Amino acid sequence: MRGWARSLAVLLLILVPAAADAAAKKAREPAKAFERAESVLKWINGYRGEPEPAKLPAAVRAMGEYGLLRELDQAGLQVGFIAGVLATNPDDAARLIAQMFPMPPEDQVILIKAIAFSGLPNWKAVLSAFAERMPARQVLIDKYLFGDGKTLFELPLDEGSFVLDSHWGYYFGSGSEAAVGRIVSALAWMSEGDSVDRLTIAAMAKWTLASNATRDKDLLDTLKGQMNVQESDVARRHLREVILAAETFETAKIRRDAVAAIDQLKARGPESARNYAWWGQAGQTVLALGCVAASAMGQVQLGIPCVVGGAVSTAALKYLAPTTP
């Protein structure tokens, strides 16, 4: 009897960890609903029309598997989207986050920022509750809990494309008019003559607002409402151009203006030379100057893949290139 009991104990020691490993491996596998990176991005793009928050954990795991979370500065769309979904599902936020684990340490940065960016009234308590599952990221967690870590709407828009991407992602996940309002406010920098970064952000904002509004009536209505909210005359003037371009499906002029702005900056001398690499990246990944946004999934024009729904994510550009059957 003792020998049988000992054998059973050994068997359990072998089988239980094996079962746990198998369960963890299964949890890390991309859900069948997201068999490709394009599937994840398409789901994000259509989420506002058909919200399915229960799919968020599977989507986040798929993002990690397909490399959509690999580079933080290129993952603003994903961070903002996760934050937006959590923000609009406060009662289920903790459960949704729990289902995202196990999560590789390199992807946990995205989740930490998404929790903070969600703006949930108890986001610090939520983040603290999951700190033990992310020991490798304790320094970043402490920065948000006790330091100077900023939430989404506290981040300056001129910090780079990641911030603008995150606002678009937040809108895709929540339909937030506040996120749209912040993007619109960047149009005030269209007359910026000294800061290359601010003019870049303004051009990004203008192009993506027009591109998205051509396919999103709710967004277009929100933009019309922003005409009565924005205080800057410059922002309102450029917002009128965005609305007209969206209503007439004539966004080419905005793209041409962006190209002209880039050409002017290239000719300005030392300041634009210092920022030339930044502009080059923006021209290819964010403004998509050679791209004609034709559908939710996008298509290649002039060899440059379109962004999902006109969003400004570098990752979207990278993974939305059509694949051959």
Short mmCIF file of C-alpha atoms in Angstrom, two decimals, residues 10-325:
data_model
loop_
_atom_site.label_atom_id
_atom_site.label_comp_id
_atom_site.label_asym_id
_atom_site.label_seq_id
_atom_site.Cartn_x
_atom_site.Cartn_y
_atom_site.Cartn_z
CA VAL A 10 5.58 10.65 -7.79
CA LEU A 11 3.12 10.42 -10.67
CA LEU A 12 1.29 13.49 -9.41
CA LEU A 13 4.56 15.39 -9.13
CA ILE A 14 5.17 14.62 -12.78
CA LEU A 15 1.67 15.11 -14.14
CA VAL A 16 0.61 18.26 -12.28
CA PRO A 17 3.51 20.44 -13.52
CA ALA A 18 3.11 18.93 -16.98
CA ALA A 19 -0.59 19.80 -16.98
CA ALA A 20 0.19 23.30 -15.74
CA ASP A 21 2.81 23.76 -18.46
CA ALA A 22 0.36 22.51 -21.09
CA ALA A 23 -2.32 24.90 -19.84
CA ALA A 24 0.14 27.80 -19.84
CA LYS A 25 1.29 26.91 -23.35
CA LYS A 26 -2.31 26.74 -24.55
CA ALA A 27 -3.02 30.13 -22.97
CA ARG A 28 -0.07 31.62 -24.83
CA GLU A 29 -1.20 30.26 -28.18
CA PRO A 30 -3.00 32.81 -30.37
CA ALA A 31 -6.74 32.28 -30.39
CA LYS A 32 -8.09 30.86 -33.63
CA ALA A 33 -10.01 34.08 -34.11
CA PHE A 34 -6.64 35.80 -34.56
CA GLU A 35 -4.70 33.50 -36.84
CA ARG A 36 -2.68 36.36 -38.31
CA ALA A 37 -1.52 39.80 -37.21
CA GLU A 38 -3.90 41.29 -39.75
CA SER A 39 -6.81 39.60 -37.95
CA VAL A 40 -5.93 41.38 -34.71
CA LEU A 41 -5.63 44.76 -36.39
CA LYS A 42 -8.87 44.28 -38.31
CA TRP A 43 -10.65 43.42 -35.06
CA ILE A 44 -9.28 46.58 -33.45
CA ASN A 45 -10.46 48.64 -36.40
CA GLY A 46 -14.00 47.27 -36.24
CA TYR A 47 -14.31 47.08 -32.47
CA ARG A 48 -16.40 50.24 -32.03
CA GLY A 49 -19.10 48.88 -34.30
CA GLU A 50 -19.19 45.50 -32.54
CA PRO A 51 -17.55 45.62 -29.10
CA GLU A 52 -16.38 42.23 -27.83
CA PRO A 53 -14.37 42.93 -24.68
CA ALA A 54 -14.28 39.22 -23.79
CA LYS A 55 -11.90 38.71 -26.73
CA LEU A 56 -9.38 41.22 -25.40
CA PRO A 57 -7.17 38.68 -23.53
CA ALA A 58 -6.90 36.47 -26.61
CA ALA A 59 -6.16 39.53 -28.73
CA VAL A 60 -3.40 40.66 -26.37
CA ARG A 61 -1.81 37.19 -26.41
CA ALA A 62 -1.97 37.21 -30.20
CA MET A 63 -0.38 40.68 -30.29
CA GLY A 64 2.54 39.28 -28.34
CA GLU A 65 2.86 36.17 -30.50
CA TYR A 66 2.87 38.19 -33.72
CA GLY A 67 5.38 40.77 -32.48
CA LEU A 68 2.92 43.67 -32.30
CA LEU A 69 4.14 44.53 -28.80
CA ARG A 70 7.85 44.08 -29.45
CA GLU A 71 8.82 47.74 -29.90
CA LEU A 72 7.19 50.08 -27.40
CA ASP A 73 7.52 53.20 -29.55
CA GLN A 74 5.67 51.35 -32.33
CA ALA A 75 2.94 49.90 -30.11
CA GLY A 76 0.99 53.02 -29.17
CA LEU A 77 -2.11 51.88 -31.06
CA GLN A 78 -2.18 48.61 -29.13
CA VAL A 79 -1.49 50.21 -25.73
CA GLY A 80 -4.21 52.79 -26.24
CA PHE A 81 -6.69 50.20 -27.48
CA ILE A 82 -6.20 47.93 -24.47
CA ALA A 83 -6.58 50.98 -22.22
CA GLY A 84 -9.78 52.05 -23.97
CA VAL A 85 -11.40 48.63 -23.63
CA LEU A 86 -10.48 48.44 -19.93
CA ALA A 87 -11.81 51.98 -19.38
CA THR A 88 -15.23 51.13 -20.80
CA ASN A 89 -15.48 47.84 -18.90
CA PRO A 90 -14.50 48.82 -15.34
CA ASP A 91 -16.38 45.96 -13.66
CA ASP A 92 -14.61 43.37 -15.81
CA ALA A 93 -11.19 45.03 -16.05
CA ALA A 94 -9.45 42.89 -13.40
CA ARG A 95 -10.86 39.67 -14.85
CA LEU A 96 -9.79 40.60 -18.38
CA ILE A 97 -6.28 41.43 -17.20
CA ALA A 98 -6.00 38.17 -15.24
CA GLN A 99 -6.83 36.21 -18.39
CA MET A 100 -3.88 37.81 -20.20
CA PHE A 101 -1.43 35.89 -18.00
CA PRO A 102 0.99 34.23 -18.25
CA MET A 103 2.63 37.08 -20.14
CA PRO A 104 6.30 37.37 -21.14
CA PRO A 105 8.16 40.09 -19.18
CA GLU A 106 8.93 41.96 -22.40
CA ASP A 107 5.19 42.37 -23.09
CA GLN A 108 4.31 43.39 -19.53
CA VAL A 109 5.45 46.97 -20.16
CA ILE A 110 2.55 47.33 -22.59
CA LEU A 111 0.05 46.06 -20.02
CA ILE A 112 1.37 48.32 -17.25
CA LYS A 113 1.03 51.37 -19.45
CA ALA A 114 -2.41 50.28 -20.66
CA ILE A 115 -3.67 49.96 -17.08
CA ALA A 116 -2.37 53.45 -16.27
CA PHE A 117 -3.66 54.89 -19.55
CA SER A 118 -7.12 53.43 -18.92
CA GLY A 119 -7.87 56.21 -16.46
CA LEU A 120 -9.98 53.85 -14.34
CA PRO A 121 -10.80 55.47 -10.98
CA ASN A 122 -8.97 52.60 -9.27
CA TRP A 123 -6.25 52.02 -11.86
CA LYS A 124 -3.50 52.21 -9.23
CA ALA A 125 -5.21 49.54 -7.12
CA VAL A 126 -5.63 47.35 -10.21
CA LEU A 127 -1.97 47.76 -11.15
CA SER A 128 -0.87 47.04 -7.59
CA ALA A 129 -2.99 43.88 -7.51
CA PHE A 130 -1.08 42.44 -10.48
CA ALA A 131 2.38 43.61 -9.41
CA GLU A 132 3.30 40.18 -7.99
CA ARG A 133 2.77 38.62 -11.41
CA MET A 134 5.22 41.07 -12.98
CA PRO A 135 8.28 41.09 -10.68
CA ALA A 136 10.63 41.89 -13.56
CA ARG A 137 8.78 45.18 -14.09
CA GLN A 138 8.67 46.38 -10.48
CA VAL A 139 10.66 49.54 -11.23
CA LEU A 140 8.16 50.64 -13.88
CA ILE A 141 5.22 49.69 -11.67
CA ASP A 142 6.63 51.77 -8.81
CA LYS A 143 7.10 54.69 -11.19
CA TYR A 144 3.38 54.69 -11.93
CA LEU A 145 2.26 53.95 -8.38
CA PHE A 146 4.61 56.26 -6.50
CA GLY A 147 6.59 58.29 -9.03
CA ASP A 148 6.06 60.57 -12.00
CA GLY A 149 4.53 58.07 -14.42
CA LYS A 150 1.92 59.92 -16.49
CA THR A 151 -1.50 58.72 -17.60
CA LEU A 152 -2.52 59.08 -21.25
CA PHE A 153 -4.20 62.47 -21.07
CA GLU A 154 -1.30 63.83 -19.01
CA LEU A 155 1.26 63.06 -21.71
CA PRO A 156 2.31 66.01 -23.89
CA LEU A 157 1.26 65.41 -27.48
CA ASP A 158 4.61 66.63 -28.79
CA GLU A 159 6.51 63.77 -27.15
CA GLY A 160 6.27 61.78 -30.36
CA SER A 161 4.11 59.53 -32.48
CA PHE A 162 3.63 57.00 -29.64
CA VAL A 163 1.40 59.47 -27.79
CA LEU A 164 -0.71 60.22 -30.85
CA ASP A 165 -0.94 56.51 -31.67
CA SER A 166 -2.10 55.83 -28.11
CA HIS A 167 -4.90 58.39 -28.38
CA TRP A 168 -6.11 56.76 -31.60
CA GLY A 169 -5.96 53.34 -29.96
CA TYR A 170 -7.92 54.64 -26.98
CA TYR A 171 -10.57 55.97 -29.37
CA PHE A 172 -10.76 52.63 -31.21
CA GLY A 173 -11.28 50.84 -27.89
CA SER A 174 -13.70 53.28 -26.28
CA GLY A 175 -15.07 55.81 -28.77
CA SER A 176 -13.78 58.52 -26.42
CA GLU A 177 -14.53 62.05 -27.59
CA ALA A 178 -11.90 63.33 -25.15
CA ALA A 179 -9.21 61.38 -27.02
CA VAL A 180 -10.40 62.82 -30.33
CA GLY A 181 -10.43 66.31 -28.82
CA ARG A 182 -6.79 66.00 -27.81
CA ILE A 183 -5.82 64.85 -31.31
CA VAL A 184 -7.71 67.80 -32.80
CA SER A 185 -5.94 70.21 -30.43
CA ALA A 186 -2.64 69.31 -32.11
CA LEU A 187 -3.87 71.09 -35.26
CA ALA A 188 -2.98 74.35 -33.53
CA TRP A 189 0.65 73.50 -34.33
CA MET A 190 0.05 73.55 -38.09
CA SER A 191 1.38 77.12 -38.08
CA GLU A 192 4.39 76.14 -35.96
CA GLY A 193 7.52 77.69 -37.39
CA ASP A 194 10.16 76.71 -34.85
CA SER A 195 9.48 73.18 -33.63
CA VAL A 196 9.83 70.41 -36.17
CA ASP A 197 8.36 67.89 -33.73
CA ARG A 198 5.19 69.89 -33.17
CA LEU A 199 4.64 70.52 -36.86
CA THR A 200 5.16 66.80 -37.45
CA ILE A 201 2.55 65.86 -34.85
CA ALA A 202 0.10 68.39 -36.29
CA ALA A 203 0.54 66.98 -39.80
CA MET A 204 0.05 63.45 -38.48
CA ALA A 205 -3.09 64.49 -36.63
CA LYS A 206 -4.59 66.25 -39.64
CA TRP A 207 -3.98 63.39 -42.06
CA THR A 208 -5.23 60.66 -39.72
CA LEU A 209 -8.31 62.63 -38.65
CA ALA A 210 -9.36 63.12 -42.27
CA SER A 211 -8.54 59.55 -43.27
CA ASN A 212 -10.47 57.99 -40.39
CA ALA A 213 -13.43 60.36 -40.64
CA THR A 214 -14.08 59.35 -44.26
CA ARG A 215 -15.13 55.92 -42.96
CA ASP A 216 -16.44 56.75 -39.49
CA LYS A 217 -19.59 58.88 -39.31
CA ASP A 218 -19.50 59.02 -35.52
CA LEU A 219 -15.99 60.42 -35.70
CA LEU A 220 -17.05 62.94 -38.33
CA ASP A 221 -19.92 64.09 -36.10
CA THR A 222 -17.50 64.41 -33.19
CA LEU A 223 -15.18 66.54 -35.31
CA LYS A 224 -18.05 68.86 -36.19
CA GLY A 225 -18.79 69.21 -32.49
CA GLN A 226 -15.14 70.06 -31.86
CA MET A 227 -15.60 73.22 -33.94
CA ASN A 228 -17.41 74.66 -30.91
CA VAL A 229 -14.86 73.39 -28.41
CA GLN A 230 -11.41 74.15 -29.78
CA GLU A 231 -10.11 77.53 -28.64
CA SER A 232 -7.34 77.93 -31.22
CA ASP A 233 -8.29 79.74 -34.43
CA VAL A 234 -5.56 77.81 -36.23
CA ALA A 235 -6.94 74.48 -34.99
CA ARG A 236 -10.48 75.38 -36.10
CA ARG A 237 -9.30 76.49 -39.53
CA HIS A 238 -7.49 73.24 -40.16
CA LEU A 239 -10.35 71.26 -38.64
CA ARG A 240 -12.68 72.77 -41.25
CA GLU A 241 -10.33 71.44 -43.92
CA VAL A 242 -10.35 68.01 -42.27
CA ILE A 243 -14.16 67.91 -42.18
CA LEU A 244 -14.46 69.04 -45.79
CA ALA A 245 -11.91 66.47 -46.93
CA ALA A 246 -13.73 63.71 -45.06
CA GLU A 247 -17.17 64.67 -46.39
CA THR A 248 -15.97 64.89 -49.98
CA PHE A 249 -13.57 61.94 -49.74
CA GLU A 250 -10.82 64.25 -50.97
CA THR A 251 -7.94 63.71 -48.57
CA ALA A 252 -5.25 63.98 -51.24
CA LYS A 253 -4.80 67.71 -50.64
CA ILE A 254 -4.02 67.11 -46.98
CA ARG A 255 -1.44 64.55 -48.02
CA ARG A 256 0.07 66.97 -50.54
CA ASP A 257 0.23 69.68 -47.89
CA ALA A 258 2.07 67.28 -45.61
CA VAL A 259 4.58 66.53 -48.37
CA ALA A 260 5.06 70.25 -48.95
CA ALA A 261 5.64 70.82 -45.23
CA ILE A 262 8.29 68.11 -45.23
CA ASP A 263 10.01 69.63 -48.26
CA GLN A 264 10.08 73.02 -46.55
CA LEU A 265 11.55 71.54 -43.40
CA LYS A 266 14.25 69.76 -45.38
CA ALA A 267 15.28 73.12 -46.81
CA ARG A 268 15.38 74.98 -43.51
CA GLY A 269 18.90 74.15 -42.52
CA PRO A 270 20.37 72.95 -39.23
CA GLU A 271 17.15 72.35 -37.25
CA SER A 272 15.44 70.31 -39.94
CA ALA A 273 18.68 68.47 -40.64
CA ARG A 274 18.86 67.36 -37.01
CA ASN A 275 15.33 66.01 -37.28
CA TYR A 276 15.59 64.57 -40.77
CA ALA A 277 15.61 60.95 -39.59
CA TRP A 278 12.53 61.61 -37.44
CA TRP A 279 10.73 63.06 -40.46
CA GLY A 280 11.79 60.19 -42.67
CA GLN A 281 10.21 57.72 -40.27
CA ALA A 282 7.06 59.81 -39.99
CA GLY A 283 6.77 60.06 -43.75
CA GLN A 284 6.84 56.29 -44.18
CA THR A 285 5.07 55.00 -41.10
CA VAL A 286 2.64 57.63 -39.92
CA LEU A 287 1.69 60.04 -42.65
CA ALA A 288 1.86 57.22 -45.22
CA LEU A 289 2.51 59.81 -47.88
CA GLY A 290 2.53 57.33 -50.72
CA CYS A 291 -0.46 55.48 -49.34
CA VAL A 292 -4.09 55.74 -50.34
CA ALA A 293 -6.21 54.45 -47.45
CA ALA A 294 -8.77 52.43 -49.33
CA SER A 295 -10.34 50.07 -46.83
CA ALA A 296 -10.29 48.86 -43.26
CA MET A 297 -7.50 46.44 -44.06
CA GLY A 298 -5.70 48.77 -46.44
CA GLN A 299 -3.88 48.01 -49.67
CA VAL A 300 -0.54 48.86 -51.16
CA GLN A 301 -0.21 51.92 -53.37
CA LEU A 302 3.23 53.00 -54.58
CA GLY A 303 4.71 50.17 -52.55
CA ILE A 304 3.73 51.53 -49.12
CA PRO A 305 1.15 49.59 -47.06
CA CYS A 306 -1.79 51.54 -45.67
CA VAL A 307 -2.54 51.82 -41.99
CA VAL A 308 -5.52 50.11 -40.40
CA GLY A 309 -8.41 52.53 -40.58
CA GLY A 310 -6.00 55.41 -41.11
CA ALA A 311 -4.44 54.97 -37.67
CA VAL A 312 -0.88 56.03 -37.10
CA SER A 313 0.67 52.80 -35.90
CA THR A 314 4.01 51.73 -37.31
CA ALA A 315 3.14 48.18 -36.35
CA ALA A 316 -0.08 48.38 -38.34
CA LEU A 317 1.85 49.52 -41.38
CA LYS A 318 4.33 46.70 -41.00
CA TYR A 319 1.76 43.94 -40.61
CA LEU A 320 -1.00 45.13 -42.94
CA ALA A 321 0.96 44.59 -46.12
CA PRO A 322 -1.06 42.17 -48.26
CA THR A 323 0.23 38.62 -48.30
CA THR A 324 0.25 36.33 -51.26
CA PRO A 325 -2.04 33.30 -51.00
#
